[in-house]
Each structure stands twice: as C-alpha cells, then as structure tokens.
Amino acid sequence: MLHLARYALILPAVIVMAVYLPMLFDMSFGERVPKTHLFYSPVSKKFIWRDKLLRPAEESLEEVHHAQFVQMDQDGKRYTRQEFEKLLPFIYYKNMELWGLLPLKIDGASFDKEAIRADRQVVELKPKQIAGRSPDEQVYPLLESQPDAARLAFPEERFRLAGGLEFINADFNRPDQELSRKFNQALKKAGVAFPLRLAAGNNTILKPFDNGFFLVDASGAVFHLKRVKGEPWVVKTPIDPALGVRSIKVSENRRKEFRALLLSNDDRLFLLSSDNYRLTPLPLEGYDPDGMDFKLIINPLYRTAVYSDDKIIRAVVLDKDYRPLVSYQHTMPGAELTPAQSVFSYLAPFRIDLEDPNSGYFAFQLKGWGTHSLIALAWAAALFLVYALRRRSGGTGIWADGLVVLLTGAYGLIAVTVLPLEE
Amino acid sequence: MFRSILLKEYTKLKAFWLAGLALNLCVAGYVLVALRKLFALDHAEVVWYRVIHLGQTFYDPFMYLPVITGLFMAVAQFLPEMKNHRFRISLHLPLAPHLIVLGHVLVGLGAVVLILAADLLALAAMTSLYFPAEVVAVTLATALPWLLAGLTAYLGAALVLLEPGWRLRVFNLAVSLGLTGLFLHQGAPGAYQRILPLLFILVLAFTPSVLLPAYRFRYRKD
C-alpha cells in the first residue's frame, strides 16, 4: 500500500515536471522562431523570404535591433526591408503608391492600383481548419444569399446534420419542422442520398457575399446549397463521388475565380471553380494536410502555393491555369534547436506538450530528441546508481525506482530522490 | 470502526458541505442571470454566433469554482486534524492507517463530487434552456476538466496538509499545483474533449497518494 501511494505521487510528479519544466526553460532562455515568409518575386523572378535567424547575421543590412531578421533570395543575396518590399510590389502595393512607383511596369505590362487590388487573393488551409481537427458544435447558419439589405445578416435558425438538415430556431431553441421539411424535400429532389455526412460553409457575415454551403451525402456526392429569398437552391456538382471528399473550405472573394478549396481523402488539394464546379488540382509534391500550413498567394501575374511543416517550407509558382512553373524549398531556422533547447535536450529526455499547433484539441504529446534523449537518460541512470549504492538499500523497491529513472530520466530521478523509499 | 470514521467525517463536514453547495449554487444563479442578460441584450442568433463560432464561454465564472470548492473542503476537513497533531489520535485507532485515511478521503472527496455534480447538472440545465444539444455537449466537455481540477485541488490540499515534513510539503504543493494547472489550460471550448478519459485516469492514479503522508504522519521520524 505504501508503494502504491508513493508511485501514485511519483507518476503525476513526472508528468507535471515533463510539462512545466520545459515550458519554464523556454520562457527563461528560449526564443520563438517564427516560420519563414517565402514568396516569389514577380520582379526578380526569384524566390525571396524573410527569416528570423537564431543568431544575428554577421553583416546585417538592418539596424542592430533588427539584426536577427533577414531578407534574402535563393542566391543568398541580402535585401533591406525596403528593397524586399519593392521585389513584392503586388503585396506591398500601398507602399509602392506611397513611394510613387505606381503604375508598375513588369514584363511589358502595366499595373495600377485598381488592377492590382482586383487581382489579389490569399487563401489558406491550416491543419486546424480541416474538418474534424478542431472542436466544432456543428450547428450552422444558412445565410440569405440575396438579402434585401446592404449587408448579410444571421438567420434566426441554424441547421444540424441529422440524416438530412434539421433547422433549430434560436429564439425558441426548438427544431423548425416546416423549414427542415422544405429544405430536405429540395435536397431529395436534387438527388441527395441521406444521411448527409459533411457540411462546409463560411460561418460569418463579415464577407462580401454568401456562397452558401457544400454538402457531402452518403454516396460521396457533393451538393451546393444556398438560401435564396428564403427558398432552398440546390445544385448537384459534377464532382466524382469516388474522389472522397475529406474537407471543404469555402472562399467568398470578390474575384469569384473559385468557390472553395477541396481536400480529398488521399491528401490532394483542389480549387473548386466558380464556373461549373470544375476541380483544378494543385501540384503540391509532399503535401501533408495534417501537418502543414498551406497558403495560395494570387497576384495579377502568378499564383504561388506555399506549404510548410515546422522544418521545411516549400513553394510552387503556377501560371494562371495552375500549371507549375518553378518550385523551391527552404529549411527554416526553426528546424534546428536553439542553444537553450539544445542544452535542455541533454538534461531531460523528453517533454510533454498539451497543445498541438496542428489541432484544436489538446493532446498529451511526448516529444523526444533522439540521441540527446538517450544521453539524458544515461546520465540520470548513472546518478541514480550512485544514489542507490550510497543508500545501500535493496529490495524490489530500488529496482522499480531504477526503472522509473531509466524511463523518465531527470524527471524520475528528482521524484524518486525527493520521495525516498521508506521502511 | 470504518463506518464510525465515515460517520465522524460526515458529521464534521455537513455544515461546510452546505456552505460549499450554497456558494456553488450562488455562482450557478449568477451565470444564469448573466446568460439571460446576454439574450435580453442581443438577438438570439447573434448570441449563438458568439458562443458557437467565437467561442464565448458564458460559464467562465465556473472555471475556478471547483478548485475553490476542493480547497475549501480539504481545509475544512484536515486543518483541524492537523492542529496539535490531532490526526495522530485517529491514526492510533485499531484500523490500518490506509483505511483510516481512505475513510476520511472517501467522505471529503464524496462531498466535493456531490457539489461538482450539482454544478454540472446546473450548467447542463441552463445551457439546454438556450442552446441546442451540441452546445450543451461542448459546454460540458469544457467544464469537465475544471471539475476534475476541483478533485486534484482537494487531493493536493489533503496531501499538503497531512504531510508532516516541510520539504515534502513543498514538493507535494508543487506537484498538486502543476497537476491542477493541467486541467485549467486555456483553449478553444471543447479542446480537452479527446483527453478527458486520460485526465480521469490521472485523477484516479493520483488519489492513493494521500496515503503516503498519512503513513509518514503515523510513523514519522522527523
């Protein structure tokens, strides 16, 4: 019973130390190394990026307090912040205007402020935004797509997927049978095979217009649903049900080139066009939707698909028809351990993180550091051996303690020595 | 003898339990009034938007309430026992020390669990008045770790109060604080959903630790 009580304290102690000690170490000595911002310059036709280095650059072009931030291109050439922005005139077009550089002349074409604004768009897909990777109540507002007012407004009802659609009135917190029946009849008429298994929309009114919802039915077919003047408007899209839709992120942008980003079960990403719901595959070699942030940067000349995990950032430049032109990959400074993290990796064999940057859910994530972890385990075990020999106490208890230290390193060593075996 | 210990603890804690329950019900009442006000000031669909999509947690006052309740009950139960080492008298009863401590903890933990169950019921009832079942589910998944934090706070406080030595008292305090903190991380509503079973296991695994200071108290050398 005494042993049970002791290990009942040692186990939580190890977990608590593995969560908080690395966190405290990071707070005291660590530094946040943000992800690289990688772009393709339509001016120099080169990939350029902004990094925060772990150590200040030896020959910095920037002021001292900015010495860790560098702008450079794929040839290793450094740029000042202003030079960098001039290489990305479609992104920093407001500064171009301020500096009197508009209209831009690139490749014989001229771009004024209006032309740039009309053909700019950024669309992102982060792992957290994929269906099922974040907590979600899954009760959605189907907005009126053609409101009689200047701005969009939330309807009084929200719908849930309950085989078909079930609308719930917010004023009374009760299902609206009549509205549900009307929409389900329209869906049935359009050929929906119930039960519906996915609903994807952009649940905000802070957007230029409403594009409704995409619904995936039991057969895998994709339907487009809108509320127009209070009535259901349903279109069965030509998307092959065999594709296997995993997630859809609706995009409502004034350019109206595409309606959504569509992720398939085999990790391919597509743009769903506004005309006829065509799928345009994005050529993203090595893309892992569960571990990579994706961003598509559109400007009047190119589309740049940028995707990155926590170590490597990749970019593919595409033409207006989404054919690949040139690609590049860059290892980010954050890929290597900072000096403080490196020291810590020899002190403790692992850490436990509660938060997962790629998920909205908490998880107990055990993170080790390869051979450094083994060294951390070895020195803790050696110290424990010295401790055990000096105590000269035997029995199974000391072996059990040894096993704890062998598995948990410094954390276990602290716990078993602070809570010594007692007779 | 074991039943006598249960009865003694029940008699000792009854008034404190009622006080704890009253405090928790007052907070539940406050949350209900605040919730009604939300719907009085805005359209229902806008409140739903704020709660469902912006992650507004109207039940925030519940967050630290279980911890306060757990601490309160542990202090009410064990602080008098520590005065002049009265607990040592209990430990000399003709019963194994672990059964004596178990009797105390069963009553104390049971009292905390009953109050927290009332919180959970109140939260479920008031949420289901205004929101659909999906929101009720996420609300409970958000509040459950807070309730578990109440249990670790009770167990941790018992660990600290029962421990006779200062060195281990500090260690127990650090572990208990850290463990309780694990249940109170800020995240999106429902973020704990997938690790709730693990958290339950962690609380269960932590529970027998209270026996350790009792043994040390009974057979103390320092």
XYZ file of C-alpha atoms in Angstrom, chain A:
423
model
C 0.000 0.000 0.000
C 2.863 2.331 0.845
C 4.473 1.629 -2.544
C 1.170 2.250 -4.321
C 0.795 5.574 -2.515
C 4.366 6.560 -3.369
C 4.071 5.783 -7.071
C 0.679 7.497 -7.116
C 2.634 10.659 -6.347
C 5.707 9.883 -8.467
C 3.706 9.381 -11.697
C 1.875 12.750 -11.552
C 5.136 14.387 -10.421
C 6.924 13.091 -13.548
C 4.072 14.264 -15.810
C 3.913 17.671 -14.146
C 7.693 18.132 -14.461
C 7.680 16.976 -18.110
C 5.009 19.570 -18.906
C 6.192 22.543 -16.866
C 9.996 22.325 -16.695
C 10.471 22.596 -20.499
C 7.874 25.374 -20.510
C 9.746 27.284 -17.800
C 13.036 26.685 -19.601
C 11.560 28.035 -22.839
C 10.210 31.076 -21.025
C 13.558 31.784 -19.406
C 16.007 31.022 -22.208
C 14.066 30.064 -25.291
C 13.042 32.261 -28.137
C 10.240 31.960 -30.596
C 11.450 31.423 -34.116
C 8.536 32.225 -36.394
C 8.005 30.479 -39.684
C 9.784 31.795 -42.752
C 7.734 34.045 -45.026
C 8.509 32.722 -48.501
C 7.423 34.453 -51.696
C 8.118 34.506 -55.403
C 9.164 37.891 -56.708
C 7.455 38.813 -59.980
C 10.218 41.439 -60.402
C 13.410 39.385 -59.943
C 11.753 36.026 -60.823
C 13.407 34.532 -57.759
C 12.179 33.093 -54.501
C 12.731 35.511 -51.655
C 11.994 35.216 -47.955
C 12.120 36.828 -44.543
C 13.632 34.772 -41.715
C 14.374 35.275 -38.071
C 17.805 33.763 -37.552
C 18.825 32.058 -34.315
C 21.950 34.206 -34.188
C 22.223 37.766 -35.561
C 23.624 37.900 -39.066
C 27.306 38.876 -39.167
C 26.833 41.569 -41.758
C 23.391 42.902 -41.198
C 21.806 45.414 -43.522
C 19.303 46.349 -40.859
C 19.595 48.282 -37.612
C 21.072 46.400 -34.670
C 17.779 45.517 -33.007
C 16.562 44.026 -36.237
C 19.808 42.159 -36.902
C 18.202 38.732 -36.478
C 15.621 39.450 -39.169
C 16.992 38.977 -42.652
C 15.511 39.258 -46.112
C 17.253 37.227 -48.755
C 16.743 35.392 -52.041
C 17.545 31.935 -53.326
C 21.018 33.119 -54.472
C 21.891 34.204 -50.933
C 21.636 37.916 -51.710
C 20.521 40.045 -48.761
C 17.997 42.864 -49.021
C 16.940 45.727 -46.813
C 13.310 45.800 -45.837
C 12.532 48.425 -48.469
C 14.340 46.527 -51.227
C 12.444 43.402 -50.164
C 9.094 45.135 -50.413
C 9.962 46.540 -53.828
C 10.547 42.972 -55.005
C 6.986 42.142 -53.917
C 5.106 45.123 -55.353
C 1.742 43.329 -55.589
C 1.811 42.601 -51.849
C 3.164 45.969 -50.731
C 1.279 47.971 -53.367
C 0.226 50.600 -50.829
C 3.894 51.339 -50.109
C 4.590 51.378 -53.875
C 1.912 54.036 -54.187
C 3.441 55.984 -51.291
C 6.870 55.799 -52.889
C 5.476 56.961 -56.266
C 6.210 53.664 -58.021
C 2.718 53.042 -59.401
C 1.739 52.105 -62.025
C 4.116 49.150 -62.044
C 5.734 48.012 -65.261
C 6.512 44.299 -65.215
C 7.135 42.132 -68.278
C 5.849 44.897 -70.541
C 2.525 45.083 -68.738
C 1.329 47.964 -66.619
C -0.499 47.565 -63.304
C -2.156 50.442 -61.500
C -3.614 50.316 -58.007
C -7.056 49.210 -59.168
C -5.694 46.435 -61.392
C -3.590 45.097 -58.504
C -6.451 45.255 -55.992
C -8.812 43.486 -58.369
C -6.498 40.520 -58.866
C -5.119 39.816 -55.398
C -6.224 36.993 -53.155
C -4.772 34.849 -50.407
C -6.423 31.632 -49.351
C -5.126 29.445 -46.543
C -5.759 25.983 -45.180
C -4.248 25.110 -41.822
C -4.441 21.611 -40.316
C -6.687 23.000 -37.567
C -9.207 24.107 -40.212
C -9.670 20.625 -41.663
C -12.993 19.013 -40.742
C -12.690 17.042 -37.514
C -9.356 18.514 -36.383
C -10.871 21.131 -34.053
C -13.833 21.088 -31.700
C -16.940 22.214 -33.530
C -20.568 22.319 -32.406
C -21.667 21.564 -35.980
C -24.745 23.778 -35.984
C -24.509 26.112 -38.941
C -26.234 29.297 -40.137
C -27.566 29.175 -43.692
C -27.473 32.850 -44.614
C -29.844 34.546 -47.030
C -27.696 34.832 -50.176
C -29.746 37.624 -51.740
C -30.667 39.831 -48.789
C -32.881 42.894 -49.139
C -30.246 44.902 -47.324
C -26.722 46.124 -47.966
C -25.121 43.619 -45.629
C -25.564 39.990 -44.753
C -27.403 39.035 -41.573
C -27.626 35.898 -39.472
C -30.880 33.973 -39.849
C -32.947 33.027 -36.784
C -32.330 29.364 -37.472
C -29.269 27.173 -37.605
C -29.137 23.694 -39.035
C -27.530 20.462 -37.886
C -26.927 17.289 -39.869
C -29.441 14.760 -38.592
C -29.706 12.476 -41.580
C -30.968 15.426 -43.597
C -30.958 19.016 -42.365
C -32.667 19.906 -39.124
C -33.181 23.611 -38.567
C -33.346 24.878 -34.977
C -34.904 28.229 -34.192
C -32.644 30.296 -31.942
C -35.497 32.345 -30.473
C -37.269 29.266 -29.114
C -34.367 26.770 -29.097
C -36.645 24.291 -30.859
C -36.493 22.494 -34.222
C -38.314 24.251 -37.057
C -40.079 21.291 -38.649
C -41.571 23.236 -41.526
C -38.287 24.780 -42.649
C -36.458 21.456 -42.250
C -39.079 19.669 -44.352
C -38.872 22.306 -47.105
C -35.074 22.075 -47.382
C -34.935 18.283 -47.139
C -37.510 17.960 -49.907
C -35.400 20.215 -52.113
C -32.292 18.167 -51.341
C -34.125 14.920 -52.082
C -35.349 16.335 -55.370
C -31.757 17.231 -56.282
C -30.738 13.599 -55.710
C -29.172 13.677 -52.250
C -28.611 10.232 -50.713
C -29.238 10.640 -46.983
C -27.662 10.710 -44.456
C -25.544 13.763 -45.170
C -22.047 13.433 -43.756
C -20.352 16.815 -44.188
C -21.465 20.448 -44.291
C -18.964 23.171 -45.142
C -19.616 26.893 -45.203
C -18.071 30.163 -44.132
C -19.976 30.929 -40.928
C -19.620 34.680 -40.778
C -21.408 37.727 -42.084
C -18.143 39.641 -42.486
C -17.747 38.724 -46.171
C -18.633 40.394 -49.451
C -21.334 37.877 -50.386
C -22.656 34.490 -49.338
C -21.860 31.331 -51.220
C -23.947 29.001 -49.069
C -22.896 25.503 -48.056
C -21.388 22.468 -49.686
C -22.920 19.214 -48.513
C -21.450 15.753 -48.980
C -24.039 12.980 -49.000
C -23.873 9.286 -48.094
C -22.636 8.334 -51.563
C -19.847 10.941 -51.523
C -21.606 13.266 -53.987
C -21.182 16.997 -53.363
C -24.145 19.386 -53.425
C -24.191 23.166 -53.305
C -26.937 24.634 -51.117
C -27.988 28.248 -50.767
C -30.948 30.080 -49.314
C -32.257 32.461 -51.965
C -35.158 34.705 -50.981
C -35.906 32.230 -48.219
C -36.157 29.265 -50.576
C -33.723 26.345 -50.984
C -31.430 26.488 -54.020
C -29.600 23.212 -54.633
C -27.135 22.145 -57.317
C -25.578 18.716 -57.628
C -21.953 19.335 -58.528
C -20.210 17.132 -61.121
C -17.545 16.128 -58.551
C -16.940 12.388 -58.784
C -18.231 10.744 -55.573
C -15.310 8.291 -55.838
C -12.898 11.192 -55.156
C -13.641 11.002 -51.421
C -14.077 14.500 -50.000
C -12.405 14.987 -46.630
C -12.819 18.699 -46.095
C -14.020 21.806 -47.929
C -13.033 25.374 -47.113
C -15.407 27.874 -48.695
C -13.880 31.040 -50.136
C -16.015 34.124 -50.725
C -13.786 36.610 -52.510
C -14.769 39.352 -54.934
C -12.533 37.785 -57.619
C -15.030 34.888 -57.760
C -12.488 32.660 -59.525
C -13.173 29.684 -57.259
C -15.742 28.818 -54.625
C -13.701 26.646 -52.305
C -10.590 24.649 -51.510
C -11.374 20.942 -51.523
C -9.243 18.337 -49.749
C -9.626 14.720 -50.785
C -9.098 11.656 -48.613
C -5.834 10.929 -50.434
C -4.407 14.319 -49.367
C -4.821 16.088 -52.713
C -5.903 19.699 -52.717
C -8.162 21.177 -55.405
C -9.692 24.515 -56.258
C -13.412 24.289 -56.927
C -14.070 26.722 -59.750
C -16.958 29.171 -59.757
C -17.971 28.149 -63.268
C -19.423 24.637 -63.492
C -17.742 23.421 -60.286
C -14.598 22.199 -62.070
C -11.853 20.789 -59.882
C -8.364 22.139 -60.508
C -5.712 20.016 -58.786
C -2.878 21.902 -57.124
C 0.508 20.279 -57.823
C 1.832 20.102 -54.259
C 4.548 17.480 -54.005
C 4.948 16.098 -50.473
C 1.945 17.998 -49.092
C 0.694 16.628 -45.769
C -2.570 18.363 -44.812
C -2.412 17.125 -41.198
C 0.999 18.641 -40.533
C 1.422 21.518 -42.982
C 0.077 25.037 -43.311
C -0.988 25.810 -46.879
C -1.285 29.209 -48.459
C -2.123 30.227 -52.032
C -0.991 33.751 -52.912
C -2.584 35.132 -56.050
C -1.390 38.254 -57.858
C -2.033 39.581 -61.356
C 0.854 37.517 -62.798
C 1.339 34.359 -60.754
C -0.176 32.021 -58.208
C 2.277 30.843 -55.543
C 1.375 27.826 -53.448
C 3.390 27.856 -50.198
C 3.218 24.957 -47.732
C 5.306 24.155 -44.700
C 5.661 21.900 -41.688
C 7.784 23.067 -38.745
C 11.084 22.483 -40.547
C 10.820 22.914 -44.310
C 8.875 25.430 -46.350
C 8.122 24.671 -49.986
C 6.743 26.867 -52.762
C 5.447 26.164 -56.256
C 4.865 29.001 -58.692
C 1.933 28.391 -61.006
C 0.680 30.208 -64.047
C -2.880 31.469 -64.352
C -4.006 27.974 -65.418
C -2.348 26.455 -62.343
C 0.426 24.743 -64.285
C 3.686 24.563 -62.318
C 6.443 26.902 -63.499
C 9.126 26.650 -60.865
C 9.434 25.329 -57.323
C 11.743 25.769 -54.349
C 12.229 24.549 -50.814
C 13.987 26.122 -47.851
C 14.914 24.773 -44.428
C 13.670 27.202 -41.802
C 15.901 28.428 -38.939
C 13.340 26.992 -36.503
C 14.241 23.484 -37.745
C 17.358 23.399 -35.567
C 17.352 23.548 -31.800
C 18.178 26.910 -30.246
C 21.260 26.842 -27.943
C 18.923 26.794 -24.923
C 16.815 23.967 -26.357
C 19.987 22.057 -27.151
C 21.200 22.312 -23.535
C 17.789 21.205 -22.277
C 17.741 18.189 -24.617
C 20.779 16.801 -22.737
C 19.182 17.492 -19.350
C 15.772 15.871 -19.818
C 14.895 13.031 -22.202
C 11.514 14.326 -23.352
C 8.834 16.907 -22.867
C 5.063 16.650 -22.806
C 3.129 19.275 -24.734
C -0.549 19.720 -24.151
C -1.131 21.989 -27.126
C -0.792 20.760 -30.692
C -0.215 23.536 -33.243
C -1.878 21.377 -35.898
C -5.056 20.607 -33.977
C -7.663 22.459 -31.979
C -7.739 19.577 -29.495
C -5.378 19.176 -26.569
C -3.292 16.009 -26.507
C -0.524 14.610 -24.320
C 2.269 14.723 -26.858
C 5.525 13.122 -25.818
C 8.406 14.732 -27.707
C 11.904 13.289 -27.516
C 15.142 14.417 -29.149
C 16.802 11.252 -30.472
C 20.350 10.566 -29.269
C 20.254 13.578 -26.920
C 17.384 11.837 -25.095
C 19.476 8.689 -24.708
C 22.323 10.726 -23.208
C 19.843 12.424 -20.853
C 18.524 9.010 -19.780
C 22.056 7.608 -19.375
C 23.345 10.329 -17.019
C 20.183 10.181 -14.924
C 20.525 6.384 -14.637
C 24.223 6.727 -13.691
C 23.396 9.286 -10.982
C 20.658 7.012 -9.671
C 23.120 4.117 -9.484
C 25.460 6.233 -7.332
C 22.495 7.270 -5.169
C 21.303 3.651 -4.773
C 24.806 2.421 -3.871
C 25.205 5.134 -1.236
C 21.814 4.328 0.301
C 22.687 0.631 0.326
C 19.000 -0.215 0.444
C 17.964 -3.230 -1.556
C 14.709 -4.948 -2.336
C 12.427 -4.689 -5.290
C 11.658 -1.058 -4.499
C 15.069 0.173 -5.582
C 14.768 -1.757 -8.852
C 11.346 -0.240 -9.504
C 12.794 3.217 -8.817
C 15.671 2.401 -11.178
C 13.179 1.510 -13.901
C 11.338 4.807 -13.348
C 14.612 6.739 -13.757
C 15.639 4.667 -16.775
C 12.352 5.531 -18.496
C 11.906 9.129 -17.419
C 15.447 10.428 -16.822
C 15.866 13.568 -14.734
C 12.141 13.835 -14.006
C 12.042 10.374 -12.423
C 15.373 10.953 -10.668
C 14.051 14.093 -8.964
C 10.809 12.348 -7.967
C 12.359 9.167 -6.500
C 15.080 11.032 -4.595
C 12.713 13.631 -3.149
C 10.321 10.823 -2.168
C 12.769 8.197 -0.900
C 11.787 4.614 -0.182
C 10.759 4.247 3.426
C 10.590 1.206 5.637
